[in-house]
Backbone as numpy.savetxt, mean C-alpha at the origin, in Angstrom:
# Nx Ny Nz CAx CAy CAz Cx Cy Cz
-39.16 24.80 -19.09 -39.35 24.66 -17.66 -39.80 23.24 -17.31
-40.77 22.73 -18.10 -41.26 21.37 -17.86 -40.13 20.37 -18.10
-39.33 20.64 -19.11 -38.22 19.75 -19.43 -37.22 19.68 -18.28
-36.89 20.81 -17.68 -35.97 20.86 -16.54 -36.54 20.11 -15.35
-37.83 20.27 -15.11 -38.49 19.57 -14.00 -38.46 18.06 -14.23
-38.70 17.62 -15.47 -38.67 16.19 -15.80 -37.27 15.63 -15.59
-36.28 16.41 -15.96 -34.89 15.99 -15.79 -34.57 15.81 -14.30
-35.04 16.70 -13.46 -34.81 16.60 -12.01 -35.48 15.36 -11.44
-36.73 15.10 -11.88 -37.46 13.92 -11.40 -36.73 12.65 -11.83
-36.28 12.61 -13.08 -35.55 11.44 -13.58 -34.25 11.24 -12.80
-33.52 12.32 -12.54 -32.28 12.23 -11.77 -32.54 11.72 -10.36
-33.55 12.23 -9.73 -33.89 11.78 -8.37 -34.28 10.31 -8.37
-35.04 9.88 -9.37 -35.45 8.48 -9.45 -34.24 7.57 -9.63
-33.31 7.95 -10.50 -32.10 7.15 -10.70 -31.26 7.10 -9.44
-31.20 8.20 -8.73 -30.43 8.26 -7.50 -31.01 7.31 -6.44
-32.33 7.21 -6.39 -33.00 6.33 -5.43 -32.85 4.87 -5.86
-32.99 4.61 -7.15 -32.93 3.23 -7.64 -31.51 2.67 -7.63
-30.53 3.51 -7.88 -29.14 3.06 -7.96 -28.26 3.89 -7.03
-28.47 3.77 -5.73 -27.70 4.61 -4.80 -26.23 4.19 -4.76
-25.40 5.09 -5.18 -23.95 4.90 -5.10 -23.48 3.61 -5.75
-24.15 3.15 -6.79 -23.79 1.89 -7.45 -22.38 1.95 -8.01
-21.99 3.08 -8.51 -20.67 3.19 -9.11 -19.64 3.76 -8.14
-20.06 4.08 -6.93 -19.14 4.67 -5.97 -18.20 3.61 -5.40
-16.95 3.91 -5.38 -15.96 3.02 -4.81 -14.88 3.86 -4.16
-14.49 3.49 -3.00 -13.47 4.25 -2.30 -12.17 3.45 -2.25
-11.09 4.12 -2.54 -9.77 3.48 -2.48 -9.28 3.57 -1.05
-8.97 2.42 -0.45 -8.43 2.43 0.91 -6.91 2.51 0.83
-6.34 3.23 1.78 -4.90 3.45 1.82 -4.36 3.05 3.18
-3.23 2.36 3.18 -2.52 2.05 4.43 -1.12 2.62 4.31
-0.61 3.15 5.43 0.73 3.72 5.46 1.54 3.01 6.53
2.74 2.59 6.16 3.66 1.94 7.09 4.99 2.70 7.05
5.61 2.88 8.21 6.90 3.54 8.31 7.94 2.49 8.70
9.06 2.45 7.96 10.11 1.46 8.20 11.45 2.11 8.44
12.25 1.46 9.31 13.63 1.88 9.60 14.56 0.70 9.32
15.76 1.03 8.84 16.73 -0.03 8.55 17.19 -0.68 9.85
17.56 -1.94 9.76 18.05 -2.66 10.93 19.56 -2.62 11.03
20.23 -2.18 9.97 21.67 -2.04 10.02 22.04 -0.76 10.76
22.91 -0.85 11.72 23.25 0.31 12.54 24.22 1.26 11.84
24.95 0.78 10.84 25.95 1.62 10.18 25.33 2.74 9.35
24.21 2.45 8.70 23.58 3.44 7.84 22.08 3.45 8.11
21.54 4.62 8.44 20.12 4.74 8.71 19.36 4.97 7.41
18.49 4.03 7.07 17.64 4.16 5.89 16.19 4.06 6.37
15.41 5.07 6.03 14.00 5.10 6.43 13.13 5.27 5.19
12.00 4.58 5.16 11.06 4.78 4.06 9.64 4.53 4.53
8.72 5.06 3.76 7.31 4.78 4.02 6.77 3.96 2.85
5.88 3.05 3.19 5.19 2.23 2.20 3.72 2.61 2.24
3.17 2.93 1.09 1.73 3.20 0.98 1.13 2.14 0.08
0.07 1.49 0.58 -0.64 0.53 -0.24 -2.03 1.07 -0.52
-2.54 0.75 -1.68 -3.84 1.23 -2.13 -4.68 0.05 -2.60
-5.97 0.08 -2.30 -6.86 -0.99 -2.74 -8.23 -0.42 -3.07
-8.74 -0.76 -4.24 -10.08 -0.37 -4.68 -10.94 -1.63 -4.72
-11.87 -1.74 -3.78 -12.69 -2.96 -3.66 -13.62 -3.15 -4.85
-14.03 -2.07 -5.50 -14.95 -2.18 -6.64 -14.25 -2.81 -7.84
-13.07 -2.31 -8.18 -12.36 -2.83 -9.36 -11.38 -3.94 -9.02
-11.18 -4.19 -7.73 -10.22 -5.20 -7.26 -8.78 -4.83 -7.65
-8.51 -3.52 -7.76 -7.20 -3.02 -8.12 -6.39 -2.73 -6.85
-5.11 -3.03 -6.90 -4.24 -2.66 -5.79 -2.93 -2.12 -6.34
-2.30 -1.28 -5.55 -1.03 -0.71 -5.94 -0.27 -0.28 -4.69
0.96 0.14 -4.89 1.78 0.56 -3.75 2.89 1.48 -4.25
3.48 2.19 -3.30 4.62 3.06 -3.59 5.45 3.19 -2.33
6.73 3.41 -2.50 7.62 3.69 -1.38 8.22 5.08 -1.59
8.48 5.75 -0.49 9.17 7.03 -0.53 10.19 7.03 0.58
11.45 7.18 0.22 12.52 7.22 1.21 12.55 8.59 1.88
13.00 8.62 3.14 12.95 9.85 3.92 13.77 10.98 3.31
14.81 10.67 2.56 15.65 11.70 1.97 15.25 12.01 0.53
14.08 11.56 0.11 13.62 11.78 -1.25 12.24 12.42 -1.27
11.99 13.26 -2.25 10.68 13.87 -2.40 9.81 13.06 -3.35
10.42 12.14 -4.09 9.73 11.39 -5.12 9.45 9.95 -4.67
8.23 9.50 -4.91 7.86 8.12 -4.59 8.24 7.20 -5.73
8.48 5.94 -5.40 8.81 4.91 -6.38 7.63 3.95 -6.45
7.17 3.69 -7.66 6.02 2.80 -7.86 6.38 1.35 -7.60
5.43 0.64 -7.01 5.56 -0.80 -6.79 4.39 -1.51 -7.46
4.66 -2.67 -8.01 3.63 -3.48 -8.62 3.48 -4.75 -7.79
2.24 -5.04 -7.41 1.95 -6.23 -6.60 2.33 -7.48 -7.38
3.09 -8.38 -6.73 3.45 -9.65 -7.36 2.57 -10.78 -6.83
2.61 -11.01 -5.50 1.82 -12.09 -4.93 1.79 -12.00 -3.41
0.89 -12.80 -2.83 0.81 -12.96 -1.38 0.72 -14.45 -1.09
1.58 -14.91 -0.21 1.54 -16.30 0.25 1.06 -16.30 1.69
0.23 -17.26 2.04 -0.23 -17.36 3.42 0.20 -18.69 4.01
0.43 -18.65 5.32 0.92 -19.83 6.02 0.22 -19.92 7.38
-0.19 -21.11 7.75 -0.78 -21.33 9.07 0.35 -21.76 10.00
0.63 -20.92 10.99 1.69 -21.23 11.95 1.15 -21.99 13.15
-0.08 -21.68 13.54 -0.76 -22.35 14.64 -2.26 -22.27 14.40
-2.99 -23.28 14.78 -4.43 -23.35 14.55 -5.19 -22.17 15.15
-4.77 -21.70 16.31 -5.51 -20.65 17.01 -4.95 -19.24 16.76
-4.10 -19.10 15.77 -3.48 -17.80 15.46 -3.87 -17.34 14.06
-3.79 -16.03 13.79 -4.05 -15.56 12.42 -3.00 -16.11 11.45
-3.36 -16.20 10.19 -2.41 -16.63 9.17 -1.24 -15.66 9.10
-0.09 -16.15 8.69 1.04 -15.28 8.40 1.04 -15.05 6.89
1.17 -13.78 6.48 1.17 -13.43 5.07 2.53 -12.88 4.67
3.01 -13.30 3.52 4.22 -12.75 2.92 3.80 -12.13 1.59
3.88 -10.80 1.53 3.44 -10.07 0.34 4.67 -9.50 -0.36
4.68 -9.65 -1.69 5.82 -9.21 -2.50 5.37 -8.19 -3.52
6.15 -7.09 -3.61 5.94 -6.07 -4.63 7.24 -5.91 -5.41
7.14 -5.60 -6.70 8.30 -5.35 -7.54 8.42 -3.84 -7.74
9.63 -3.35 -7.56 9.92 -1.92 -7.71 10.12 -1.58 -9.19
9.45 -0.50 -9.63 9.58 -0.03 -11.01 10.08 1.40 -10.96
11.30 1.61 -11.42 11.90 2.94 -11.40 12.38 3.29 -12.80
11.90 4.40 -13.31 12.26 4.89 -14.64 12.06 3.81 -15.71
10.98 3.08 -15.61 10.62 2.07 -16.61 11.32 0.74 -16.49
12.14 0.56 -15.46 12.87 -0.70 -15.30 12.51 -1.35 -13.96
12.58 -2.67 -13.93 12.39 -3.41 -12.69 13.71 -3.37 -11.93
13.71 -2.71 -10.76 14.97 -2.45 -10.07 15.13 -3.15 -8.74
14.05 -3.69 -8.19 14.16 -4.35 -6.90 12.87 -4.99 -6.49
12.90 -5.54 -5.26 11.75 -6.27 -4.75 11.60 -6.04 -3.25
10.38 -5.77 -2.82 10.05 -5.60 -1.41 9.22 -6.79 -0.96
9.55 -7.31 0.21 8.80 -8.45 0.75 8.46 -8.15 2.21
7.15 -8.16 2.51 6.67 -7.83 3.85 6.01 -9.06 4.47
6.41 -9.38 5.71 5.83 -10.49 6.46 4.95 -9.91 7.56
3.67 -10.34 7.58 2.74 -9.83 8.58 1.85 -10.95 9.10
1.32 -10.71 10.28 0.37 -11.65 10.89 -0.64 -10.80 11.65
-1.91 -10.91 11.25 -2.92 -10.02 11.83 -2.56 -8.59 11.47
-2.61 -7.69 12.44 -2.26 -6.29 12.19 -0.77 -6.01 12.37
-0.01 -7.00 12.74 1.41 -6.83 13.07 2.31 -7.13 11.87
3.24 -6.23 11.58 4.24 -6.43 10.54 5.52 -6.89 11.22
5.99 -8.07 10.85 7.17 -8.64 11.50 8.47 -8.35 10.76
8.37 -8.00 9.52 9.61 -7.71 8.81 9.37 -7.24 7.39
10.36 -6.52 6.89 10.33 -6.03 5.51 11.75 -6.15 4.99
11.88 -6.69 3.79 13.20 -6.74 3.16 13.10 -6.11 1.78
14.22 -5.56 1.36 14.34 -5.02 0.01 15.54 -5.69 -0.64
15.36 -6.19 -1.84 16.46 -6.79 -2.60 16.67 -5.95 -3.85
17.90 -5.44 -4.01 18.27 -4.66 -5.18 18.62 -5.64 -6.29
17.91 -5.57 -7.42 18.14 -6.52 -8.52 19.53 -6.37 -9.15
20.05 -5.16 -9.22 21.34 -4.93 -9.87 22.51 -5.51 -9.06
22.50 -5.26 -7.75 23.62 -5.71 -6.91 23.35 -7.03 -6.19
22.07 -7.39 -6.06 21.71 -8.60 -5.32 21.73 -8.39 -3.81
22.07 -7.17 -3.37 22.14 -6.89 -1.93 20.73 -6.84 -1.33
20.62 -7.41 -0.12 19.34 -7.46 0.58 19.44 -6.60 1.84
18.40 -5.78 2.06 18.34 -4.90 3.22 17.14 -5.30 4.08
17.31 -5.24 5.39 16.23 -5.58 6.32 15.74 -4.33 7.03
14.42 -4.26 7.21 13.79 -3.11 7.86 12.81 -3.59 8.92
12.58 -2.74 9.90 11.57 -3.03 10.91 10.48 -1.97 10.86
9.27 -2.39 11.13 8.11 -1.48 11.14 8.23 -0.59 12.38
8.20 0.71 12.20 8.30 1.65 13.30 6.88 2.04 13.73
6.38 1.35 14.76 5.01 1.58 15.24 4.85 2.94 15.91
5.93 3.50 16.42 5.84 4.76 17.16 5.87 5.99 16.26
6.13 5.81 14.98 6.26 6.94 14.06 4.90 7.61 13.81
4.88 8.94 13.91 3.68 9.71 13.55 3.60 9.81 12.04
2.39 9.70 11.48 2.20 9.84 10.05 0.78 10.30 9.77
0.59 10.83 8.59 -0.76 11.19 8.12 -0.80 10.95 6.63
-2.01 10.88 6.09 -2.14 10.64 4.66 -1.64 11.84 3.84
-1.68 13.02 4.42 -1.22 14.21 3.73 0.30 14.34 3.72
0.94 14.03 4.84 2.39 14.28 4.96 3.24 13.02 4.99
2.64 11.87 5.19 3.40 10.62 5.28 4.09 10.48 6.62
5.13 9.67 6.66 5.88 9.40 7.90 6.68 10.65 8.29
6.66 10.99 9.56 7.34 12.18 10.07 8.70 11.82 10.63
9.69 11.73 9.77 11.04 11.38 10.19 11.61 12.54 10.93
Protein backbone atom coordinates (compact mmCIF):
# COMPACT_ATOMS: atom_id res chain seq x y z
CA UNK A 1 0.00 0.00 0.00
CA UNK A 2 2.82 2.39 0.93
CA UNK A 3 4.60 1.46 -2.28
CA UNK A 4 1.53 2.33 -4.40
CA UNK A 5 1.15 5.65 -2.59
CA UNK A 6 4.84 6.47 -3.19
CA UNK A 7 4.43 5.65 -6.85
CA UNK A 8 1.45 8.04 -7.12
CA UNK A 9 3.39 10.84 -5.40
CA UNK A 10 6.37 10.28 -7.71
CA UNK A 11 4.11 10.29 -10.79
CA UNK A 12 2.41 13.49 -9.70
CA UNK A 13 5.77 15.15 -9.02
CA UNK A 14 7.08 14.20 -12.47
CA UNK A 15 3.89 15.45 -14.07
CA UNK A 16 4.31 18.84 -12.35
CA UNK A 17 8.03 19.12 -13.07
CA UNK A 18 7.81 18.02 -16.70
CA UNK A 19 4.36 19.02 -17.95
CA UNK A 20 3.79 17.66 -21.42
CA UNK A 21 7.53 17.76 -22.19
CA UNK A 22 7.23 14.92 -24.66
CA UNK A 23 3.83 15.93 -26.00
CA UNK A 24 3.80 17.00 -29.61
CA UNK A 25 0.86 17.46 -31.89
CA UNK A 26 1.00 16.86 -35.61
CA UNK A 27 -0.69 19.68 -37.51
CA UNK A 28 -2.57 18.81 -40.69
CA UNK A 29 -3.63 21.00 -43.59
CA UNK A 30 -6.02 19.89 -46.33
CA UNK A 31 -6.23 21.46 -49.79
CA UNK A 32 -8.70 20.53 -52.56
CA UNK A 33 -7.57 20.94 -56.19
CA UNK A 34 -9.33 20.81 -59.57
CA UNK A 35 -7.69 20.43 -62.96
CA UNK A 36 -7.55 23.49 -65.19
CA UNK A 37 -7.93 21.50 -68.39
CA UNK A 38 -11.56 21.49 -69.48
CA UNK A 39 -11.35 18.25 -71.47
CA UNK A 40 -10.76 15.99 -68.48
CA UNK A 41 -11.79 16.71 -64.88
CA UNK A 42 -9.11 15.62 -62.41
CA UNK A 43 -9.63 16.36 -58.72
CA UNK A 44 -7.39 15.56 -55.78
CA UNK A 45 -6.80 16.49 -52.19
CA UNK A 46 -3.41 17.27 -50.70
CA UNK A 47 -2.80 16.65 -47.01
CA UNK A 48 0.32 18.02 -45.38
CA UNK A 49 1.53 17.00 -41.94
CA UNK A 50 4.01 18.70 -39.62
CA UNK A 51 5.32 17.71 -36.19
CA UNK A 52 6.92 20.74 -34.52
CA UNK A 53 8.67 18.63 -31.85
CA UNK A 54 10.57 16.36 -34.25
CA UNK A 55 10.59 18.85 -37.16
CA UNK A 56 9.12 16.08 -39.35
CA UNK A 57 6.88 16.82 -42.30
CA UNK A 58 5.07 14.68 -44.81
CA UNK A 59 2.28 14.78 -47.34
CA UNK A 60 -0.07 12.63 -49.37
CA UNK A 61 -2.45 13.09 -52.28
CA UNK A 62 -5.69 11.25 -52.91
CA UNK A 63 -7.48 11.56 -56.22
CA UNK A 64 -11.28 11.81 -56.16
CA UNK A 65 -11.72 8.53 -58.03
CA UNK A 66 -9.33 6.61 -55.77
CA UNK A 67 -9.66 5.21 -52.26
CA UNK A 68 -5.89 4.99 -51.79
CA UNK A 69 -3.58 7.90 -50.96
CA UNK A 70 -0.18 8.34 -52.61
CA UNK A 71 2.75 9.27 -50.38
CA UNK A 72 4.74 12.42 -51.05
CA UNK A 73 8.21 13.23 -49.78
CA UNK A 74 9.11 16.86 -49.14
CA UNK A 75 11.90 18.05 -51.45
CA UNK A 76 12.30 21.78 -50.80
CA UNK A 77 10.72 25.21 -50.42
CA UNK A 78 11.96 28.31 -52.20
CA UNK A 79 10.88 31.77 -51.11
CA UNK A 80 10.79 34.93 -53.14
CA UNK A 81 10.10 38.56 -52.23
CA UNK A 82 7.74 39.99 -54.84
CA UNK A 83 7.13 43.31 -53.07
CA UNK A 84 8.46 44.80 -49.82
CA UNK A 85 5.00 45.21 -48.28
CA UNK A 86 3.65 41.77 -49.27
CA UNK A 87 4.13 38.27 -47.81
CA UNK A 88 6.84 36.12 -49.38
CA UNK A 89 5.86 33.83 -52.22
CA UNK A 90 6.70 30.18 -51.50
CA UNK A 91 7.19 27.39 -54.03
CA UNK A 92 7.07 24.01 -52.29
CA UNK A 93 7.98 20.77 -54.05
CA UNK A 94 7.09 17.20 -53.09
CA UNK A 95 8.16 14.00 -54.87
CA UNK A 96 5.53 11.33 -55.44
CA UNK A 97 6.41 7.79 -54.28
CA UNK A 98 4.15 5.07 -55.63
CA UNK A 99 4.83 1.36 -55.11
CA UNK A 100 8.44 2.08 -54.15
CA UNK A 101 9.26 4.20 -57.20
CA UNK A 102 9.58 7.95 -57.74
CA UNK A 103 6.75 8.62 -60.19
CA UNK A 104 6.14 12.36 -60.25
CA UNK A 105 6.47 15.75 -58.68
CA UNK A 106 4.00 18.24 -57.19
CA UNK A 107 4.82 21.93 -57.00
CA UNK A 108 2.62 24.39 -55.09
CA UNK A 109 2.95 28.18 -55.27
CA UNK A 110 1.50 30.13 -52.33
CA UNK A 111 1.64 33.58 -50.80
CA UNK A 112 0.31 34.09 -47.29
CA UNK A 113 -2.75 31.87 -46.91
CA UNK A 114 -3.48 31.92 -50.65
CA UNK A 115 -2.50 29.08 -53.00
CA UNK A 116 -1.96 30.41 -56.51
CA UNK A 117 -1.21 27.22 -58.33
CA UNK A 118 -0.34 23.56 -58.24
CA UNK A 119 1.32 21.53 -60.95
CA UNK A 120 2.00 17.83 -61.27
CA UNK A 121 4.72 16.46 -63.54
CA UNK A 122 4.61 12.77 -64.43
CA UNK A 123 8.22 11.49 -64.51
CA UNK A 124 7.48 8.68 -66.99
CA UNK A 125 5.75 10.77 -69.66
CA UNK A 126 7.08 14.24 -68.80
CA UNK A 127 3.51 15.57 -69.06
CA UNK A 128 2.66 18.49 -66.78
CA UNK A 129 -0.82 19.11 -65.35
CA UNK A 130 -2.08 22.37 -63.83
CA UNK A 131 -4.55 22.59 -60.95
CA UNK A 132 -6.31 25.36 -59.09
CA UNK A 133 -7.09 25.45 -55.39
CA UNK A 134 -10.85 25.04 -54.89
CA UNK A 135 -11.61 27.37 -51.96
CA UNK A 136 -15.33 26.59 -52.04
CA UNK A 137 -14.92 22.83 -51.54
CA UNK A 138 -16.22 21.39 -48.25
CA UNK A 139 -13.77 19.10 -46.47
CA UNK A 140 -13.03 17.59 -43.08
CA UNK A 141 -10.11 15.72 -41.59
CA UNK A 142 -12.24 12.58 -41.38
CA UNK A 143 -13.64 12.52 -44.92
CA UNK A 144 -11.33 14.77 -46.95
CA UNK A 145 -12.56 16.84 -49.90
CA UNK A 146 -16.24 16.35 -50.73
CA UNK A 147 -16.28 15.98 -54.49
